[in-house]
PDB file of C-alpha atoms in Angstrom:
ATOM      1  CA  UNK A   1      59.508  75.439 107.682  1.00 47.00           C
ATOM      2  CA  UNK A   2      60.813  76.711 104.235  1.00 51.00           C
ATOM      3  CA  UNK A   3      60.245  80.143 104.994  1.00 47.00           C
ATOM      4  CA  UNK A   4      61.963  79.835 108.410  1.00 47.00           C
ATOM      5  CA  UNK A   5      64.913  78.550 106.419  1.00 47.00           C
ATOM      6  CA  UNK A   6      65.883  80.938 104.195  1.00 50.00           C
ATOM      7  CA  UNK A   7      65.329  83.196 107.000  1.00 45.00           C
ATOM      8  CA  UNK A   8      68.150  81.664 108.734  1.00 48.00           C
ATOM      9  CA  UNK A   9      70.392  81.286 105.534  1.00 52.00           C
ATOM     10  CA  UNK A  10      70.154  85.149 104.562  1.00 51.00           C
ATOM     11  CA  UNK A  11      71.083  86.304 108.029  1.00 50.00           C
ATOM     12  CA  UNK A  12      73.611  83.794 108.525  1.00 49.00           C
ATOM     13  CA  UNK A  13      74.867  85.368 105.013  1.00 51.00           C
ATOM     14  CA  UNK A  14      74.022  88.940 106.096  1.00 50.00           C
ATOM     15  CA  UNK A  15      76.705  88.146 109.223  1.00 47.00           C
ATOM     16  CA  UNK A  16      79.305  87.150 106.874  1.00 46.00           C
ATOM     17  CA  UNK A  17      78.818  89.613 104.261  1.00 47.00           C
ATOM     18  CA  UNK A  18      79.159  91.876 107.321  1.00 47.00           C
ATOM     19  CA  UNK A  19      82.275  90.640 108.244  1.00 45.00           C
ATOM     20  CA  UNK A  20      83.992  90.345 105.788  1.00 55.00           C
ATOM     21  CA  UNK A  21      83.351  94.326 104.729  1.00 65.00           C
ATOM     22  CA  UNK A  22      85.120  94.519 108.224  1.00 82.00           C
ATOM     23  CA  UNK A  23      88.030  92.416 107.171  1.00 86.00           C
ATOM     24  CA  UNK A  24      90.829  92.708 104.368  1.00 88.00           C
ATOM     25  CA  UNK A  25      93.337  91.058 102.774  1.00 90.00           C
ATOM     26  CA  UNK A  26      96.960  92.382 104.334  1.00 90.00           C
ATOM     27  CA  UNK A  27      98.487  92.950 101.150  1.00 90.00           C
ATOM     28  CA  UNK A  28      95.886  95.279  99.542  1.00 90.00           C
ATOM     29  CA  UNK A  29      95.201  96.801 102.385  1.00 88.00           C
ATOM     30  CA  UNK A  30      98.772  98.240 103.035  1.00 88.00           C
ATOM     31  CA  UNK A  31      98.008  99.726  99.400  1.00 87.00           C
ATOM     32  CA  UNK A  32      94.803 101.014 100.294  1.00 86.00           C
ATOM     33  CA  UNK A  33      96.068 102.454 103.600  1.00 86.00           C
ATOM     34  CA  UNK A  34      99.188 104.272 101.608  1.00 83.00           C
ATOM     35  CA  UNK A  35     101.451 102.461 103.610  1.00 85.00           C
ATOM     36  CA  UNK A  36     102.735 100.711 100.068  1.00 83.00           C
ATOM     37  CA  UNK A  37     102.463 102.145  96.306  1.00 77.00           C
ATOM     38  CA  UNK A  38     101.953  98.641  95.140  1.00 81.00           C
ATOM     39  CA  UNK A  39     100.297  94.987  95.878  1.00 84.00           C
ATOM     40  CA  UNK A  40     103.463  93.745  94.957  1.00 83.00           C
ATOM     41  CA  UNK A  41     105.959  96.153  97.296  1.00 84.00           C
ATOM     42  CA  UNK A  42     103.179  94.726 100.059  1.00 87.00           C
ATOM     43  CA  UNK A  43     103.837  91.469  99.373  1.00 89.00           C
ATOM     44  CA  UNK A  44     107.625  91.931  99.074  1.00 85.00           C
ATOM     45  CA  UNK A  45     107.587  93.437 102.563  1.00 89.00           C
ATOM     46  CA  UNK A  46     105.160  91.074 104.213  1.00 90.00           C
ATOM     47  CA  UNK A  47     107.194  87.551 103.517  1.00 91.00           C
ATOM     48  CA  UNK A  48     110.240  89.842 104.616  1.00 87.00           C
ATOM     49  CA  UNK A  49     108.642  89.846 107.924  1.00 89.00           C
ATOM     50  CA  UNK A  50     108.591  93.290 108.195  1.00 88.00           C
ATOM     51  CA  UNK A  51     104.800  94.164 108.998  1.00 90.00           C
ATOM     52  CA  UNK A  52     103.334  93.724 112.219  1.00 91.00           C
ATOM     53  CA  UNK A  53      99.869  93.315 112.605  1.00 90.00           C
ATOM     54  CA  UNK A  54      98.724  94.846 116.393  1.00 90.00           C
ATOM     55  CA  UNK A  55     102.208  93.991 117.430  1.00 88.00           C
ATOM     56  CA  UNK A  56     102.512  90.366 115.418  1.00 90.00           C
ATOM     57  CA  UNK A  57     104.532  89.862 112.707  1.00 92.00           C
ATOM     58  CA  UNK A  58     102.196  88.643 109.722  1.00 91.00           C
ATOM     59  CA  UNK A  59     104.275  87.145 106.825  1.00 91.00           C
ATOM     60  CA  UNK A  60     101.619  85.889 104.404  1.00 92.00           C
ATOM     61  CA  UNK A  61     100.073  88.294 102.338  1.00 91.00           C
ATOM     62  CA  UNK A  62      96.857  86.477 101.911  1.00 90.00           C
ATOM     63  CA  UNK A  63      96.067  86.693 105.437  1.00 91.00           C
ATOM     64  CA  UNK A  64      92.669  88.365 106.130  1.00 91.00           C
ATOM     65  CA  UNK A  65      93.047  90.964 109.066  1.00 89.00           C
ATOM     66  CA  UNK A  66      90.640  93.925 110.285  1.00 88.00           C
ATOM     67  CA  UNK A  67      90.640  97.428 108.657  1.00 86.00           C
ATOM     68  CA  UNK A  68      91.069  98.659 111.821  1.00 87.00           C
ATOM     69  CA  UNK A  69      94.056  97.146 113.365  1.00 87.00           C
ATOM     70  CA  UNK A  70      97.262  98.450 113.932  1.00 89.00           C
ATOM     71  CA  UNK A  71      99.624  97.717 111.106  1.00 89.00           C
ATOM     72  CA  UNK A  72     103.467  98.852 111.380  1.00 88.00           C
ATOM     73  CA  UNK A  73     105.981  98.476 108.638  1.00 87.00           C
ATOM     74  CA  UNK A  74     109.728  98.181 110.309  1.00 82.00           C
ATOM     75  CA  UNK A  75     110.662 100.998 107.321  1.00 78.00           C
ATOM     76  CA  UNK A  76     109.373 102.127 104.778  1.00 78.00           C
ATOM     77  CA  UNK A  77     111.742 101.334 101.151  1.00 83.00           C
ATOM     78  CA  UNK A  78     112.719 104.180  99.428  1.00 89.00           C
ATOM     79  CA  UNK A  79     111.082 103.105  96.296  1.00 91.00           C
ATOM     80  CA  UNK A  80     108.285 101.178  94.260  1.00 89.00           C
ATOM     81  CA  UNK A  81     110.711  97.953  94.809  1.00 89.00           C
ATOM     82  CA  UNK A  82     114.478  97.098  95.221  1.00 88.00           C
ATOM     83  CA  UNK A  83     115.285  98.163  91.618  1.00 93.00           C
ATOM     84  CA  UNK A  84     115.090 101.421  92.824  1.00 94.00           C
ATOM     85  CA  UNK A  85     117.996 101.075  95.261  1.00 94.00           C
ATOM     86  CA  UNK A  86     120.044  98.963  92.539  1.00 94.00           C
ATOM     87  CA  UNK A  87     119.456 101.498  89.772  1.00 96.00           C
ATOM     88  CA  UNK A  88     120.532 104.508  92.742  1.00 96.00           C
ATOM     89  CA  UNK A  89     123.989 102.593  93.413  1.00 96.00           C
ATOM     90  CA  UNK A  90     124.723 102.389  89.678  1.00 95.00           C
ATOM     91  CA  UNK A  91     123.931 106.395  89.033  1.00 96.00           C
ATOM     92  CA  UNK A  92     126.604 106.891  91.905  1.00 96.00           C
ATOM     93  CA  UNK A  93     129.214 104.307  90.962  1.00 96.00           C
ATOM     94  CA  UNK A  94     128.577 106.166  87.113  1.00 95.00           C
ATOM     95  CA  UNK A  95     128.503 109.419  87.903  1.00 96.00           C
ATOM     96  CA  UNK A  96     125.715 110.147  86.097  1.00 96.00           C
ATOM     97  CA  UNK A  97     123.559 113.244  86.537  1.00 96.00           C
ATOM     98  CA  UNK A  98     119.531 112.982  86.328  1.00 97.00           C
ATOM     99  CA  UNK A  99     118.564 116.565  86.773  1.00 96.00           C
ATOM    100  CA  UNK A 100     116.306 117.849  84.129  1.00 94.00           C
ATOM    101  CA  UNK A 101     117.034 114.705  81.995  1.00 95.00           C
ATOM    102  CA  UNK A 102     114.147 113.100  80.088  1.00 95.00           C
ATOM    103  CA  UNK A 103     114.567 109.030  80.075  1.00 96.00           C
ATOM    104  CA  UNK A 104     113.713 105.747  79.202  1.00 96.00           C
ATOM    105  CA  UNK A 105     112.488 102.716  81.404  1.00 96.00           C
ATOM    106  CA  UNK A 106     112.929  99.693  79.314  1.00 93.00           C
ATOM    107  CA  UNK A 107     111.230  96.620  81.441  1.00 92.00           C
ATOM    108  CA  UNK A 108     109.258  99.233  83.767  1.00 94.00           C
ATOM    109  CA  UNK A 109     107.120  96.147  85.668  1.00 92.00           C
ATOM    110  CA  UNK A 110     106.151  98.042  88.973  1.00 91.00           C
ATOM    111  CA  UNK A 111     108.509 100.995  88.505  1.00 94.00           C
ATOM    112  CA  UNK A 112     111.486 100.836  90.912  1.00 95.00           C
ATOM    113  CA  UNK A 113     113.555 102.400  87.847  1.00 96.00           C
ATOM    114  CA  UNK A 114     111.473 104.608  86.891  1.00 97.00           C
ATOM    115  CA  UNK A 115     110.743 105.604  90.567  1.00 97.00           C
ATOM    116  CA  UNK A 116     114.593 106.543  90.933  1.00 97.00           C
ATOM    117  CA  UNK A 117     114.798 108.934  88.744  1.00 98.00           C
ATOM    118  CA  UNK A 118     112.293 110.765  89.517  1.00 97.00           C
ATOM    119  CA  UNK A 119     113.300 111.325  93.133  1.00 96.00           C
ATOM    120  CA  UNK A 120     117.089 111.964  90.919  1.00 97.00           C
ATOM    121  CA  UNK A 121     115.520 115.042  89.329  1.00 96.00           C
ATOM    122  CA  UNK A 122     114.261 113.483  85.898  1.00 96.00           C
ATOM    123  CA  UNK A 123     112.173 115.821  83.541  1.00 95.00           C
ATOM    124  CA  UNK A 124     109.898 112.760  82.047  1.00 95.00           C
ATOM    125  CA  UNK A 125     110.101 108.938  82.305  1.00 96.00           C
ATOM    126  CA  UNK A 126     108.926 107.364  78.982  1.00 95.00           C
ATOM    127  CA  UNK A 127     108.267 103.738  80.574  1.00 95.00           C
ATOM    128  CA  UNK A 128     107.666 100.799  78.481  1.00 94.00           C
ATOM    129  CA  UNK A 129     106.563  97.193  79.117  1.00 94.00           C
ATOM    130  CA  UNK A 130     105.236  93.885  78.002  1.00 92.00           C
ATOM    131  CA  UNK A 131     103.375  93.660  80.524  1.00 90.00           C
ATOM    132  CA  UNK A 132     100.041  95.214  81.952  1.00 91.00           C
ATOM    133  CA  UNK A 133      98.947  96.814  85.148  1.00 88.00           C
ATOM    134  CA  UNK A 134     102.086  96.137  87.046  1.00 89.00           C
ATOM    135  CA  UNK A 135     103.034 100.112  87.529  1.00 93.00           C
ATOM    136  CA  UNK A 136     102.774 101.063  90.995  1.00 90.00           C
ATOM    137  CA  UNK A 137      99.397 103.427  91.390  1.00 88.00           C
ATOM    138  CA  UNK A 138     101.464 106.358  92.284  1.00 89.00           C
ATOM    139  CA  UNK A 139     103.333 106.142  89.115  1.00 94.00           C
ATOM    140  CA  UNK A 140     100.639 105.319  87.126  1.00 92.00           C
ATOM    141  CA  UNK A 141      98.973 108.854  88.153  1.00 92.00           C
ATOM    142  CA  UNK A 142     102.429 110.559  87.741  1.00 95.00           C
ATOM    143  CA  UNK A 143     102.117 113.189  85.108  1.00 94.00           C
ATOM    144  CA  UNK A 144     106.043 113.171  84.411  1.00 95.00           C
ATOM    145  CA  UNK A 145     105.234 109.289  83.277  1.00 95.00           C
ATOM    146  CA  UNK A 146     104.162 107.995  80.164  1.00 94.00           C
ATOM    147  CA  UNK A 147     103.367 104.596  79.889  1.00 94.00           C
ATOM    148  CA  UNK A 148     103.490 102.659  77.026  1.00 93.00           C
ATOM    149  CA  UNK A 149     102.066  99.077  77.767  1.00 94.00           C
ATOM    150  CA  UNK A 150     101.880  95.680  76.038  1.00 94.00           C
ATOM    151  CA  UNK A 151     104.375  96.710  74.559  1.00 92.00           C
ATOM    152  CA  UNK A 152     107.615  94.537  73.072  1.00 91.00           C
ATOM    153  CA  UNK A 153     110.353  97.224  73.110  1.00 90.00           C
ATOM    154  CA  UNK A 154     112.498  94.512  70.479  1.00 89.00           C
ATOM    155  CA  UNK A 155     110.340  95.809  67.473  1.00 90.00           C
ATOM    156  CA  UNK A 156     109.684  99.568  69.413  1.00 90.00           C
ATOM    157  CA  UNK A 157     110.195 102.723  66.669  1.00 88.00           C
ATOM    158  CA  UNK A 158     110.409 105.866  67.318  1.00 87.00           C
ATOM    159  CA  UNK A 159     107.025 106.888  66.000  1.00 85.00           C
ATOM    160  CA  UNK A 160     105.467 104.405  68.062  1.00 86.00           C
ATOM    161  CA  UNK A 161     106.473 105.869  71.418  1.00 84.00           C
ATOM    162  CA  UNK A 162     106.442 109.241  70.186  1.00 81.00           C
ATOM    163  CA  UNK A 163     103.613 110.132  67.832  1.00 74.00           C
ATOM    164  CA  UNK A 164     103.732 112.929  66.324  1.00 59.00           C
ATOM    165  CA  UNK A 165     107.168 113.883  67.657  1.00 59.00           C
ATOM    166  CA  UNK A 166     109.005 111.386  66.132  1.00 54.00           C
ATOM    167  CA  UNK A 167     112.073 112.241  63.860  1.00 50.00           C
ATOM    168  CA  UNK A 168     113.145 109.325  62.021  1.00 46.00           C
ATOM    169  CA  UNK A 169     116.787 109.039  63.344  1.00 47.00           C
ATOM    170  CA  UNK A 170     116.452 111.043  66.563  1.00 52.00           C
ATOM    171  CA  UNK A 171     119.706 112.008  65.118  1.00 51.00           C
ATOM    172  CA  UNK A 172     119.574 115.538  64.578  1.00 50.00           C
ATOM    173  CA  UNK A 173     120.560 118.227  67.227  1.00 46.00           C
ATOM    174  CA  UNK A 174     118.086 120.774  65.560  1.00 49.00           C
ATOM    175  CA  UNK A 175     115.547 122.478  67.315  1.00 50.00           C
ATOM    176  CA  UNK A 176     114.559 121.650  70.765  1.00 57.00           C
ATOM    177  CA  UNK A 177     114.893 117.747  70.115  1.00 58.00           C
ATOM    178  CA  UNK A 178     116.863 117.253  73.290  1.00 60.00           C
ATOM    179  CA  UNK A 179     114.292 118.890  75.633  1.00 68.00           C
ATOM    180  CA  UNK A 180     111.812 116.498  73.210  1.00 78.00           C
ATOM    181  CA  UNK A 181     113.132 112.779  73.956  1.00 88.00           C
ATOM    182  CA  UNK A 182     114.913 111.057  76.556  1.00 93.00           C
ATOM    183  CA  UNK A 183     119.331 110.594  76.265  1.00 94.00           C
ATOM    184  CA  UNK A 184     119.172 108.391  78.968  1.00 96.00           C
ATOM    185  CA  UNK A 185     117.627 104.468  78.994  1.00 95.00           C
ATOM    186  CA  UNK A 186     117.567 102.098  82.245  1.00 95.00           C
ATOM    187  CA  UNK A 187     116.908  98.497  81.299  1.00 92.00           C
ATOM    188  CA  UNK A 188     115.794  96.031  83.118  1.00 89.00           C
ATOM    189  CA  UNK A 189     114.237  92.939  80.934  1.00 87.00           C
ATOM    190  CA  UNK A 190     113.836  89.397  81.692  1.00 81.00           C
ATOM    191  CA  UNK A 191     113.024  86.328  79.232  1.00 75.00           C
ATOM    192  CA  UNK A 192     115.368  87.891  77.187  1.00 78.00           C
ATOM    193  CA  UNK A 193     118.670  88.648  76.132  1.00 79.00           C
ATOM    194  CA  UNK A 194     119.804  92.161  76.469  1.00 82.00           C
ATOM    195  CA  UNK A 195     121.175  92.116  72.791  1.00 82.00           C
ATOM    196  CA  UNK A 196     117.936  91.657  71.151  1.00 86.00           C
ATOM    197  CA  UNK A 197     116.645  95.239  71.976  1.00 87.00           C
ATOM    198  CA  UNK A 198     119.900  96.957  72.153  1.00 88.00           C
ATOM    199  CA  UNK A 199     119.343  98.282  68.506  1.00 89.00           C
ATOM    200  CA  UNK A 200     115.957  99.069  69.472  1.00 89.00           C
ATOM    201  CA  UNK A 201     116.782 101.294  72.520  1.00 89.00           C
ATOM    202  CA  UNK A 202     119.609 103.203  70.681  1.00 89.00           C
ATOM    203  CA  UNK A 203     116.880 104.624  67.870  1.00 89.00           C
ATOM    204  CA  UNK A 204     114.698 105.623  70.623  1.00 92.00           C
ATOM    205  CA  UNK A 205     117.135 107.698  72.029  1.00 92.00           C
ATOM    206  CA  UNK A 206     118.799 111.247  71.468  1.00 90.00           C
ATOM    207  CA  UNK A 207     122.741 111.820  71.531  1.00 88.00           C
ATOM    208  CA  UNK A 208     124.476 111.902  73.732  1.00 86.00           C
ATOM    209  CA  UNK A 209     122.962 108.858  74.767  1.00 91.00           C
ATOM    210  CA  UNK A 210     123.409 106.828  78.494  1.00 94.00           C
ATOM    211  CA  UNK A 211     122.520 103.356  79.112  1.00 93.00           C
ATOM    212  CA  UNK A 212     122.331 101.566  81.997  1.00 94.00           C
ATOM    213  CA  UNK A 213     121.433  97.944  81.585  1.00 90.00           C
ATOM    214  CA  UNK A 214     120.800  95.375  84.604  1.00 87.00           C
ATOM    215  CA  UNK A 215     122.776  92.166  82.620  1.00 77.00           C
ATOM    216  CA  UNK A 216     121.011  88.911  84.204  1.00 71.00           C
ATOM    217  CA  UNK A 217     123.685  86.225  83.437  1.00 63.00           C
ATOM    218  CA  UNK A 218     120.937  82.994  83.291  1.00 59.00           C
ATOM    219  CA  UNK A 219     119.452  85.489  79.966  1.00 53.00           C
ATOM    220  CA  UNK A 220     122.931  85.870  77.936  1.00 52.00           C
ATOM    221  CA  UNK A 221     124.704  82.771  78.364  1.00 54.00           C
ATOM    222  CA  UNK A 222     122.107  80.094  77.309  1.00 59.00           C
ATOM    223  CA  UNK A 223     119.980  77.836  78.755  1.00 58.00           C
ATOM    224  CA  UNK A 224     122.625  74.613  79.013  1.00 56.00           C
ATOM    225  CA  UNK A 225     124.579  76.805  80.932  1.00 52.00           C
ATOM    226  CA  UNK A 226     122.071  77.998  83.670  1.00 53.00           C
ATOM    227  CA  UNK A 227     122.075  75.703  86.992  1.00 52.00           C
ATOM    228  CA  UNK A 228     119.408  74.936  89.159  1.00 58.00           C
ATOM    229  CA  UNK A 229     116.839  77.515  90.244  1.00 56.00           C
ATOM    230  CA  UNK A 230     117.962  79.655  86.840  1.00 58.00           C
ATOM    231  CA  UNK A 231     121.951  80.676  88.429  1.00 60.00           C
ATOM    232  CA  UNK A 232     124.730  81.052  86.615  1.00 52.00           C
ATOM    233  CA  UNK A 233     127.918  79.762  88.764  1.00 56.00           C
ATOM    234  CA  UNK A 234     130.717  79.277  86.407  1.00 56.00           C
ATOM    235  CA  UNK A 235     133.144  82.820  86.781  1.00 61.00           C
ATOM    236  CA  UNK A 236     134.086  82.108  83.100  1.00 59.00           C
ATOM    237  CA  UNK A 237     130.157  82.260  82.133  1.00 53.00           C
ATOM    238  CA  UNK A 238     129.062  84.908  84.456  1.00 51.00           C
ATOM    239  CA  UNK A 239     132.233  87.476  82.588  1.00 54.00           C
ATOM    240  CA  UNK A 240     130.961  86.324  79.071  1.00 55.00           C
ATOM    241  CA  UNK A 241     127.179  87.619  80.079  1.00 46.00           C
TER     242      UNK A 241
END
């Protein structure tokens, strides 16, 4: 009687070790299928509503769903996530040329920045975060990225991102130092006021140096002036940020 029981428990476990091989969860398997470049892009565009699973919109990303169904995606975003498209506009609205330009992602998280300016024509992307294994795969296995993780960029030196490169002030126009290190930063930090790694970001780069920061008014102004779900309504406190 014992024997025929565990007979019956390891094929009823054979059957659902079986299928679940045959079933996935939607999220990673948009990344897995190169539909997305991240988990988190997935997940963006699933609670959108913008996947279908064989012709049904699926909006939770933790739903389990056969490898082998048809999966549509209404379009496909033009980068890692929508910090892409922001950082695009602001290039525009700047006029500010990419081509052949070496820079620096400040706040990388899955790469929507970073992601940009490559597609703008950027050299190298030095990309730095506190974070860990957010980058989108595609970027992680970029060659014209270097990543430089758990990383506070507040207390960032030169040397640190650079190595062996490193000139003290970045100052000098000697020598190939501009084809060396990035002139042009893109921020994008949260938890944290832009002003505390301002002095940081100007030492890591070369003149003439660009910045464009992403100012997040419920960061700057203080927390007894941040409303419900972290907004910042007032007009007067929204100009001071």
């Amino acid at each position: 009687m014992n024997l025929f029981g565990k007979v019956i428990q390891y094929t009823v476990f054979f059957i659902l070790a079986t299928l679940s091989k045959n079933k996935q969860r939607l999220d990673k398997l948009l990344v897995d299928l190169d539909l997305c470049s991240s988990r988190q892009l997935a997940q963006r565009l699933i609670r959108a509503g913008e996947v279908k699973v064989n012709q049904q919109i699926v909006d939770k990303p933790g739903t389990e769903v056969e490898i082998t169904a048809e999966i549509q995606i209404k379009e496909k975003p033009p980068y890692v996530s929508r910090g892409g498209e922001k950082l695009a506009q602001a290039l525009k609205v700047f006029e500010i040329a990419v081509e052949g330009r070496i820079c620096l992602d400040g706040g990388i998280s899955t790469g929507g920045f970073t992601d940009c300016l490559l597609q703008a024509g950027a050299k190298r992307v030095y990309g730095v975060d506190v974070g860990y294994g957010q980058v989108a795969w595609s970027l992680r296995n970029d060659p014209r990225v270097v990543l430089q993780e758990r990383t506070n960029l507040r207390y960032l030196q030169p040397a640190d991102l650079y190595g062996d490169l490193a000139d003290n002030s970045l100052e000098s126009s000697q020598g190939n130092v501009q084809e060396l290190y990035p002139n042009l930063g893109v921020v994008d930090v949260s938890f944290i006021s832009l002003t505390k790694v301002l002095d940081a970001l100007w030492q890591l780069l070369t003149p003439p140096r660009e910045l464009v920061l992403l100012v997040k008014p419920q960061f700057e102004v203080g927390r007894e002036r941040v409303g419900k779900k972290g907004v910042v309504r007032d007009p007067n406190d929204q100009a001071q940020a």
